[in-house]
Short mmCIF file of N, CA, C and O in Angstrom, two decimals:
data_model
loop_
_atom_site.label_atom_id
_atom_site.label_comp_id
_atom_site.label_asym_id
_atom_site.label_seq_id
_atom_site.Cartn_x
_atom_site.Cartn_y
_atom_site.Cartn_z
N MET A 1 49.11 178.80 183.22
CA MET A 1 49.98 177.75 183.66
C MET A 1 51.32 178.37 183.99
O MET A 1 51.86 179.16 183.25
N THR A 2 51.89 178.00 185.11
CA THR A 2 53.15 178.57 185.53
C THR A 2 54.20 177.48 185.56
O THR A 2 53.92 176.32 185.38
N GLY A 3 55.43 177.87 185.85
CA GLY A 3 56.51 176.91 185.99
C GLY A 3 57.26 176.69 184.71
O GLY A 3 57.33 177.54 183.83
N VAL A 4 57.82 175.50 184.60
CA VAL A 4 58.71 175.17 183.50
C VAL A 4 57.97 174.85 182.20
O VAL A 4 58.55 174.96 181.13
N PHE A 5 56.72 174.46 182.24
CA PHE A 5 56.01 174.06 181.03
C PHE A 5 55.99 175.13 179.95
O PHE A 5 56.27 174.83 178.80
N PRO A 6 55.69 176.39 180.25
CA PRO A 6 55.70 177.39 179.18
C PRO A 6 57.07 177.55 178.53
O PRO A 6 57.18 177.71 177.32
N ILE A 7 58.13 177.46 179.30
CA ILE A 7 59.49 177.59 178.76
C ILE A 7 59.79 176.42 177.84
O ILE A 7 60.28 176.59 176.73
N VAL A 8 59.50 175.21 178.32
CA VAL A 8 59.77 174.01 177.52
C VAL A 8 58.89 174.00 176.27
O VAL A 8 59.36 173.66 175.18
N ALA A 9 57.64 174.41 176.41
CA ALA A 9 56.75 174.46 175.25
C ALA A 9 57.27 175.46 174.23
O ALA A 9 57.23 175.19 173.03
N LYS A 10 57.80 176.59 174.67
CA LYS A 10 58.35 177.58 173.75
C LYS A 10 59.57 177.01 173.03
O LYS A 10 59.76 177.24 171.84
N ARG A 11 60.39 176.24 173.75
CA ARG A 11 61.55 175.62 173.10
C ARG A 11 61.10 174.61 172.05
O ARG A 11 61.69 174.54 170.97
N LEU A 12 60.08 173.81 172.36
CA LEU A 12 59.58 172.85 171.39
C LEU A 12 59.05 173.58 170.17
O LEU A 12 59.33 173.19 169.04
N LEU A 13 58.32 174.66 170.36
CA LEU A 13 57.80 175.42 169.23
C LEU A 13 58.93 175.99 168.39
O LEU A 13 58.88 175.95 167.15
N ALA A 14 59.94 176.51 169.03
CA ALA A 14 61.07 177.07 168.28
C ALA A 14 61.76 175.98 167.47
O ALA A 14 62.13 176.18 166.31
N THR A 15 61.92 174.81 168.06
CA THR A 15 62.55 173.71 167.36
C THR A 15 61.68 173.23 166.22
O THR A 15 62.17 172.92 165.13
N LEU A 16 60.37 173.18 166.44
CA LEU A 16 59.46 172.79 165.37
C LEU A 16 59.53 173.76 164.20
O LEU A 16 59.47 173.35 163.04
N ILE A 17 59.67 175.03 164.49
CA ILE A 17 59.79 176.02 163.42
C ILE A 17 61.05 175.74 162.61
O ILE A 17 61.03 175.78 161.38
N LEU A 18 62.14 175.39 163.28
CA LEU A 18 63.36 175.03 162.57
C LEU A 18 63.16 173.80 161.71
O LEU A 18 63.60 173.74 160.57
N VAL A 19 62.47 172.80 162.25
CA VAL A 19 62.23 171.57 161.50
C VAL A 19 61.40 171.89 160.26
O VAL A 19 61.72 171.45 159.16
N THR A 20 60.34 172.66 160.43
CA THR A 20 59.48 172.95 159.30
C THR A 20 60.18 173.81 158.26
O THR A 20 59.92 173.69 157.08
N ALA A 21 61.11 174.63 158.69
CA ALA A 21 61.81 175.50 157.75
C ALA A 21 62.97 174.80 157.04
O ALA A 21 63.29 175.14 155.91
N CYS A 22 63.57 173.80 157.69
CA CYS A 22 64.82 173.25 157.16
C CYS A 22 64.78 171.78 156.77
O CYS A 22 65.49 171.37 155.87
N ALA A 23 64.02 170.99 157.47
CA ALA A 23 64.19 169.54 157.37
C ALA A 23 63.58 168.91 156.14
O ALA A 23 63.96 167.81 155.77
N ALA A 24 62.66 169.55 155.50
CA ALA A 24 61.91 168.86 154.46
C ALA A 24 61.92 169.60 153.14
O ALA A 24 61.03 170.39 152.87
N PRO A 25 62.91 169.34 152.31
CA PRO A 25 62.87 169.97 151.00
C PRO A 25 61.71 169.43 150.18
O PRO A 25 61.29 168.29 150.35
N VAL A 26 61.18 170.25 149.30
CA VAL A 26 60.07 169.83 148.46
C VAL A 26 60.57 168.78 147.49
O VAL A 26 61.60 168.95 146.85
N ARG A 27 59.84 167.68 147.40
CA ARG A 27 60.22 166.59 146.51
C ARG A 27 59.25 166.51 145.35
O ARG A 27 58.06 166.75 145.50
N ALA A 28 59.75 166.14 144.19
CA ALA A 28 58.91 166.01 143.01
C ALA A 28 57.93 164.86 143.17
O ALA A 28 56.79 164.93 142.73
N GLN A 29 58.37 163.80 143.82
CA GLN A 29 57.49 162.65 144.04
C GLN A 29 57.17 162.56 145.51
O GLN A 29 57.91 163.05 146.35
N ASP A 30 56.10 161.88 145.81
CA ASP A 30 55.70 161.75 147.21
C ASP A 30 56.15 160.39 147.76
O ASP A 30 55.39 159.68 148.37
N ALA A 31 57.39 160.06 147.51
CA ALA A 31 57.95 158.81 148.00
C ALA A 31 58.20 158.92 149.50
O ALA A 31 58.33 160.01 150.04
N ALA A 32 58.28 157.77 150.14
CA ALA A 32 58.56 157.75 151.57
C ALA A 32 59.92 158.37 151.83
O ALA A 32 60.88 158.13 151.11
N ALA A 33 60.00 159.18 152.85
CA ALA A 33 61.25 159.80 153.26
C ALA A 33 61.82 159.00 154.42
O ALA A 33 61.07 158.36 155.17
N PRO A 34 63.13 159.04 154.62
CA PRO A 34 63.73 158.26 155.71
C PRO A 34 63.27 158.71 157.10
O PRO A 34 63.40 157.98 158.06
N PHE A 35 62.71 159.91 157.19
CA PHE A 35 62.28 160.45 158.47
C PHE A 35 60.77 160.39 158.66
O PHE A 35 60.23 160.99 159.59
N ASP A 36 60.06 159.67 157.79
CA ASP A 36 58.60 159.61 157.89
C ASP A 36 58.12 159.06 159.24
O ASP A 36 57.14 159.55 159.79
N GLY A 37 58.79 158.07 159.77
CA GLY A 37 58.40 157.54 161.08
C GLY A 37 58.48 158.59 162.16
O GLY A 37 57.58 158.71 163.00
N ASP A 38 59.54 159.39 162.12
CA ASP A 38 59.69 160.48 163.09
C ASP A 38 58.60 161.53 162.90
O ASP A 38 58.06 162.06 163.88
N LEU A 39 58.28 161.86 161.65
CA LEU A 39 57.22 162.84 161.39
C LEU A 39 55.87 162.34 161.87
O LEU A 39 55.07 163.11 162.42
N GLN A 40 55.61 161.06 161.68
CA GLN A 40 54.34 160.51 162.15
C GLN A 40 54.27 160.54 163.68
O GLN A 40 53.24 160.88 164.25
N ARG A 41 55.37 160.21 164.34
CA ARG A 41 55.39 160.26 165.80
C ARG A 41 55.24 161.71 166.28
O ARG A 41 54.50 161.98 167.23
N LEU A 42 55.92 162.63 165.62
CA LEU A 42 55.79 164.04 165.99
C LEU A 42 54.35 164.51 165.78
O LEU A 42 53.82 165.25 166.60
N SER A 43 53.72 164.05 164.73
CA SER A 43 52.31 164.40 164.48
C SER A 43 51.43 163.90 165.61
O SER A 43 50.54 164.62 166.09
N GLU A 44 51.68 162.68 166.07
CA GLU A 44 50.90 162.12 167.18
C GLU A 44 51.12 162.92 168.46
O GLU A 44 50.18 163.21 169.20
N ILE A 45 52.35 163.31 168.70
CA ILE A 45 52.67 164.12 169.88
C ILE A 45 51.96 165.46 169.81
O ILE A 45 51.40 165.94 170.81
N LEU A 46 51.95 166.09 168.65
CA LEU A 46 51.26 167.38 168.51
C LEU A 46 49.76 167.23 168.78
O LEU A 46 49.16 168.10 169.41
N GLY A 47 49.16 166.14 168.32
CA GLY A 47 47.75 165.89 168.61
C GLY A 47 47.50 165.71 170.10
O GLY A 47 46.53 166.23 170.66
N THR A 48 48.40 164.97 170.74
CA THR A 48 48.29 164.76 172.18
C THR A 48 48.38 166.08 172.92
O THR A 48 47.57 166.37 173.81
N LEU A 49 49.37 166.90 172.56
CA LEU A 49 49.54 168.19 173.23
C LEU A 49 48.37 169.12 172.96
O LEU A 49 47.94 169.87 173.85
N HIS A 50 47.82 169.07 171.76
CA HIS A 50 46.66 169.90 171.43
C HIS A 50 45.51 169.58 172.40
O HIS A 50 44.86 170.49 172.91
N TYR A 51 45.31 168.32 172.66
CA TYR A 51 44.22 167.95 173.57
C TYR A 51 44.58 168.24 175.03
O TYR A 51 43.84 168.93 175.73
N LEU A 52 45.71 167.70 175.49
CA LEU A 52 46.04 167.81 176.92
C LEU A 52 46.26 169.24 177.37
O LEU A 52 45.82 169.63 178.45
N ARG A 53 46.96 170.04 176.57
CA ARG A 53 47.19 171.43 176.97
C ARG A 53 45.86 172.19 177.04
O ARG A 53 45.70 173.07 177.87
N GLY A 54 44.93 171.81 176.20
CA GLY A 54 43.61 172.43 176.23
C GLY A 54 42.85 172.16 177.52
O GLY A 54 42.28 173.07 178.12
N ILE A 55 42.86 170.90 177.97
CA ILE A 55 42.11 170.59 179.19
C ILE A 55 42.85 171.05 180.44
O ILE A 55 42.23 171.16 181.50
N CYS A 56 44.13 171.31 180.32
CA CYS A 56 44.90 171.75 181.48
C CYS A 56 45.02 173.27 181.56
O CYS A 56 45.88 173.79 182.27
N GLY A 57 44.15 173.97 180.86
CA GLY A 57 44.03 175.42 181.02
C GLY A 57 45.21 176.23 180.53
O GLY A 57 45.51 177.27 181.08
N SER A 58 45.87 175.78 179.47
CA SER A 58 47.04 176.51 179.00
C SER A 58 46.67 177.77 178.22
O SER A 58 47.53 178.60 177.97
N ASN A 59 45.42 177.89 177.81
CA ASN A 59 44.96 179.04 177.02
C ASN A 59 45.80 179.26 175.76
O ASN A 59 46.07 180.39 175.38
N GLU A 60 46.22 178.15 175.14
CA GLU A 60 47.02 178.25 173.92
C GLU A 60 46.17 178.18 172.65
O GLU A 60 46.70 178.38 171.57
N GLY A 61 44.90 177.91 172.81
CA GLY A 61 44.03 177.83 171.65
C GLY A 61 44.48 176.75 170.69
O GLY A 61 44.73 175.63 171.08
N ALA A 62 44.63 177.11 169.44
CA ALA A 62 44.97 176.14 168.39
C ALA A 62 46.48 176.08 168.13
O ALA A 62 46.91 175.62 167.07
N LYS A 63 47.29 176.48 169.07
CA LYS A 63 48.74 176.55 168.89
C LYS A 63 49.33 175.23 168.37
O LYS A 63 50.09 175.22 167.41
N TRP A 64 48.97 174.11 168.99
CA TRP A 64 49.56 172.82 168.60
C TRP A 64 48.98 172.34 167.28
O TRP A 64 49.69 171.73 166.48
N ARG A 65 47.74 172.61 167.04
CA ARG A 65 47.14 172.28 165.74
C ARG A 65 47.80 173.12 164.65
O ARG A 65 48.09 172.63 163.56
N ASN A 66 48.05 174.38 164.94
CA ASN A 66 48.72 175.24 163.98
C ASN A 66 50.15 174.76 163.70
O ASN A 66 50.62 174.87 162.57
N GLN A 67 50.82 174.24 164.73
CA GLN A 67 52.15 173.68 164.51
C GLN A 67 52.08 172.45 163.61
O GLN A 67 52.95 172.25 162.76
N MET A 68 51.03 171.66 163.77
CA MET A 68 50.83 170.51 162.89
C MET A 68 50.61 170.99 161.46
O MET A 68 51.18 170.43 160.51
N GLN A 69 49.81 172.01 161.30
CA GLN A 69 49.56 172.55 159.95
C GLN A 69 50.85 173.08 159.34
O GLN A 69 51.12 172.88 158.16
N ALA A 70 51.68 173.75 160.15
CA ALA A 70 52.95 174.26 159.66
C ALA A 70 53.87 173.12 159.24
O ALA A 70 54.58 173.23 158.23
N LEU A 71 53.84 172.03 159.98
CA LEU A 71 54.64 170.85 159.62
C LEU A 71 54.17 170.28 158.29
O LEU A 71 54.99 169.97 157.41
N ILE A 72 52.87 170.16 158.11
CA ILE A 72 52.32 169.66 156.85
C ILE A 72 52.65 170.62 155.71
O ILE A 72 53.05 170.20 154.62
N ASP A 73 52.51 171.91 155.95
CA ASP A 73 52.80 172.90 154.91
C ASP A 73 54.27 172.84 154.49
O ASP A 73 54.59 172.97 153.31
N ALA A 74 55.16 172.65 155.45
CA ALA A 74 56.59 172.60 155.13
C ALA A 74 56.96 171.30 154.43
O ALA A 74 57.77 171.30 153.51
N GLU A 75 56.37 170.21 154.85
CA GLU A 75 56.70 168.90 154.28
C GLU A 75 56.01 168.70 152.94
O GLU A 75 56.51 167.97 152.09
N THR A 76 54.86 169.30 152.75
CA THR A 76 54.03 169.18 151.54
C THR A 76 53.77 167.73 151.12
O THR A 76 53.95 167.38 149.95
N PRO A 77 53.37 166.89 152.06
CA PRO A 77 53.08 165.51 151.68
C PRO A 77 51.76 165.43 150.93
O PRO A 77 50.89 166.30 151.07
N SER A 78 51.60 164.41 150.14
CA SER A 78 50.31 164.16 149.51
C SER A 78 49.99 162.68 149.65
O SER A 78 50.83 161.91 150.11
N GLY A 79 48.80 162.34 149.32
CA GLY A 79 48.40 160.94 149.34
C GLY A 79 48.55 160.29 150.70
O GLY A 79 48.15 160.83 151.72
N GLU A 80 49.18 159.12 150.68
CA GLU A 80 49.31 158.32 151.90
C GLU A 80 50.17 159.00 152.96
O GLU A 80 49.88 158.89 154.14
N ARG A 81 51.22 159.69 152.56
CA ARG A 81 52.08 160.35 153.55
C ARG A 81 51.29 161.39 154.32
O ARG A 81 51.37 161.48 155.54
N ARG A 82 50.52 162.18 153.62
CA ARG A 82 49.69 163.20 154.26
C ARG A 82 48.65 162.54 155.18
O ARG A 82 48.46 162.96 156.31
N ALA A 83 48.02 161.51 154.67
CA ALA A 83 47.00 160.81 155.45
C ALA A 83 47.60 160.22 156.74
O ALA A 83 46.98 160.27 157.80
N ARG A 84 48.82 159.68 156.65
CA ARG A 84 49.46 159.10 157.85
C ARG A 84 49.79 160.17 158.87
O ARG A 84 49.63 159.97 160.07
N MET A 85 50.26 161.34 158.40
CA MET A 85 50.57 162.42 159.34
C MET A 85 49.31 162.90 160.05
O MET A 85 49.29 163.08 161.27
N ILE A 86 48.24 163.08 159.29
CA ILE A 86 46.98 163.55 159.88
C ILE A 86 46.42 162.49 160.81
O ILE A 86 45.93 162.80 161.90
N ALA A 87 46.51 161.22 160.40
CA ALA A 87 46.02 160.13 161.26
C ALA A 87 46.79 160.09 162.57
O ALA A 87 46.22 159.83 163.63
N GLY A 88 48.10 160.36 162.52
CA GLY A 88 48.90 160.39 163.74
C GLY A 88 48.43 161.49 164.68
O GLY A 88 48.28 161.27 165.88
N PHE A 89 48.20 162.67 164.15
CA PHE A 89 47.70 163.79 164.96
C PHE A 89 46.37 163.40 165.61
O PHE A 89 46.18 163.57 166.82
N ASN A 90 45.46 162.87 164.81
CA ASN A 90 44.14 162.49 165.33
C ASN A 90 44.23 161.37 166.35
O ASN A 90 43.50 161.36 167.34
N ARG A 91 45.14 160.42 166.13
CA ARG A 91 45.33 159.32 167.07
C ARG A 91 45.79 159.86 168.42
O ARG A 91 45.31 159.44 169.47
N GLY A 92 46.73 160.80 168.40
CA GLY A 92 47.21 161.40 169.65
C GLY A 92 46.09 162.13 170.37
O GLY A 92 45.92 161.99 171.58
N TYR A 93 45.34 162.92 169.62
CA TYR A 93 44.23 163.69 170.21
C TYR A 93 43.17 162.75 170.77
O TYR A 93 42.79 162.85 171.94
N ASN A 94 42.70 161.84 169.94
CA ASN A 94 41.59 160.97 170.35
C ASN A 94 41.98 160.00 171.45
O ASN A 94 41.16 159.69 172.33
N GLY A 95 43.21 159.53 171.44
CA GLY A 95 43.64 158.59 172.47
C GLY A 95 43.57 159.20 173.86
O GLY A 95 43.13 158.56 174.82
N PHE A 96 44.00 160.44 173.98
CA PHE A 96 43.96 161.08 175.29
C PHE A 96 42.58 161.65 175.61
O PHE A 96 42.23 161.76 176.78
N GLN A 97 41.83 161.95 174.60
CA GLN A 97 40.46 162.41 174.84
C GLN A 97 39.65 161.30 175.50
O GLN A 97 38.79 161.56 176.34
N GLN A 98 39.93 160.07 175.16
CA GLN A 98 39.22 158.93 175.75
C GLN A 98 39.69 158.65 177.17
O GLN A 98 38.96 158.07 177.96
N THR A 99 40.92 159.07 177.50
CA THR A 99 41.50 158.77 178.81
C THR A 99 41.28 159.89 179.82
O THR A 99 40.99 159.62 180.98
N TYR A 100 41.43 161.13 179.39
CA TYR A 100 41.37 162.27 180.30
C TYR A 100 40.21 163.19 179.94
O TYR A 100 40.10 163.64 178.81
N ARG A 101 39.37 163.45 180.91
CA ARG A 101 38.28 164.42 180.74
C ARG A 101 38.61 165.75 181.42
O ARG A 101 38.09 166.79 181.05
N THR A 102 39.48 165.68 182.42
CA THR A 102 39.92 166.87 183.13
C THR A 102 41.43 166.78 183.33
O THR A 102 42.02 165.71 183.17
N CYS A 103 42.01 167.89 183.69
CA CYS A 103 43.45 167.92 183.94
C CYS A 103 43.73 167.24 185.28
O CYS A 103 43.11 167.55 186.29
N THR A 104 44.64 166.31 185.25
CA THR A 104 45.04 165.57 186.46
C THR A 104 46.55 165.65 186.58
O THR A 104 47.24 166.04 185.63
N PRO A 105 47.09 165.26 187.72
CA PRO A 105 48.55 165.21 187.83
C PRO A 105 49.17 164.28 186.77
O PRO A 105 50.23 164.59 186.23
N ALA A 106 48.50 163.19 186.47
CA ALA A 106 49.00 162.28 185.43
C ALA A 106 49.01 162.96 184.06
O ALA A 106 49.92 162.75 183.26
N ALA A 107 48.00 163.78 183.78
CA ALA A 107 47.97 164.51 182.52
C ALA A 107 49.12 165.50 182.44
O ALA A 107 49.74 165.66 181.38
N MET A 108 49.44 166.13 183.55
CA MET A 108 50.57 167.07 183.58
C MET A 108 51.89 166.35 183.33
O MET A 108 52.76 166.85 182.62
N VAL A 109 52.03 165.16 183.89
CA VAL A 109 53.24 164.35 183.65
C VAL A 109 53.31 163.98 182.17
O VAL A 109 54.37 164.07 181.54
N ALA A 110 52.17 163.57 181.61
CA ALA A 110 52.13 163.21 180.19
C ALA A 110 52.53 164.40 179.32
O ALA A 110 53.29 164.25 178.36
N ILE A 111 52.04 165.59 179.64
CA ILE A 111 52.39 166.79 178.89
C ILE A 111 53.90 166.99 178.90
O ILE A 111 54.52 167.19 177.85
N ARG A 112 54.48 166.91 180.07
CA ARG A 112 55.93 167.12 180.19
C ARG A 112 56.69 166.08 179.37
O ARG A 112 57.63 166.41 178.64
N ARG A 113 56.28 164.83 179.45
CA ARG A 113 56.97 163.77 178.71
C ARG A 113 56.83 163.95 177.20
O ARG A 113 57.79 163.74 176.46
N TYR A 114 55.65 164.32 176.75
CA TYR A 114 55.45 164.51 175.32
C TYR A 114 56.17 165.74 174.79
O TYR A 114 56.68 165.73 173.67
N ILE A 115 56.24 166.79 175.58
CA ILE A 115 57.02 167.96 175.16
C ILE A 115 58.49 167.57 175.05
O ILE A 115 59.17 167.93 174.09
N ASP A 116 58.99 166.82 176.02
CA ASP A 116 60.38 166.37 175.97
C ASP A 116 60.64 165.49 174.75
O ASP A 116 61.63 165.68 174.04
N GLU A 117 59.75 164.54 174.51
CA GLU A 117 59.93 163.64 173.37
C GLU A 117 59.83 164.41 172.05
O GLU A 117 60.63 164.19 171.13
N GLY A 118 58.85 165.30 171.94
CA GLY A 118 58.71 166.09 170.73
C GLY A 118 59.92 166.98 170.48
O GLY A 118 60.37 167.13 169.34
N SER A 119 60.47 167.54 171.55
CA SER A 119 61.67 168.37 171.43
C SER A 119 62.84 167.54 170.93
O SER A 119 63.61 167.97 170.06
N LYS A 120 62.98 166.34 171.46
CA LYS A 120 64.08 165.46 171.05
C LYS A 120 63.95 165.08 169.58
O LYS A 120 64.92 165.15 168.82
N ILE A 121 62.76 164.69 169.17
CA ILE A 121 62.54 164.33 167.77
C ILE A 121 62.85 165.53 166.87
O ILE A 121 63.52 165.39 165.85
N SER A 122 62.37 166.70 167.25
CA SER A 122 62.60 167.90 166.45
C SER A 122 64.08 168.22 166.34
O SER A 122 64.58 168.53 165.26
N ARG A 123 64.79 168.14 167.46
CA ARG A 123 66.23 168.40 167.44
C ARG A 123 66.96 167.39 166.56
O ARG A 123 67.83 167.74 165.75
N ASP A 124 66.59 166.11 166.71
CA ASP A 124 67.25 165.05 165.93
C ASP A 124 66.99 165.23 164.43
O ASP A 124 67.90 165.08 163.62
N LEU A 125 65.75 165.54 164.07
CA LEU A 125 65.44 165.76 162.67
C LEU A 125 66.22 166.94 162.10
O LEU A 125 66.75 166.89 160.99
N THR A 126 66.28 168.01 162.88
CA THR A 126 67.00 169.20 162.43
C THR A 126 68.48 168.89 162.26
O THR A 126 69.10 169.27 161.27
N ALA A 127 69.05 168.17 163.23
CA ALA A 127 70.48 167.85 163.18
C ALA A 127 70.80 166.95 161.98
O ALA A 127 71.83 167.12 161.33
N ARG A 128 69.92 166.01 161.69
CA ARG A 128 70.19 165.05 160.61
C ARG A 128 69.89 165.58 159.23
O ARG A 128 70.59 165.25 158.27
N TYR A 129 68.81 166.37 159.08
CA TYR A 129 68.31 166.67 157.75
C TYR A 129 68.34 168.13 157.35
O TYR A 129 68.07 168.46 156.21
N ALA A 130 68.64 169.04 158.27
CA ALA A 130 68.69 170.46 157.91
C ALA A 130 69.94 170.71 157.07
O ALA A 130 70.99 170.11 157.29
N ASN A 131 69.80 171.57 156.12
CA ASN A 131 70.95 171.87 155.24
C ASN A 131 71.89 172.83 155.88
O ASN A 131 71.74 173.78 156.38
#
């Protein structure tokens, strides 16, 4: 894949690494965090990108799934919080799997929009919650 997508995807990955390293201190209890909604949305976006980038020939393999795992590892959720994050990832993946069987111009637009949204969420989380 050529053009701006690899650059933007690299920026999203770099921001995600910052989020996973800084935004989520380990908590003794698994209470809801004020940023759980954002984490669930980010999880859904990662699932979407995992599927769409795969059908659009990005040759990234499990990159987006690995980013989801890194997010879970950094956040260390358990119980319902963990289940919601995983469900968000699966919802993103399965929702687009039902819509797109091959890469289309609309799929490329969706990729760009989800990378932009994921980058924004990652930046906002880092700005608000990083120490």
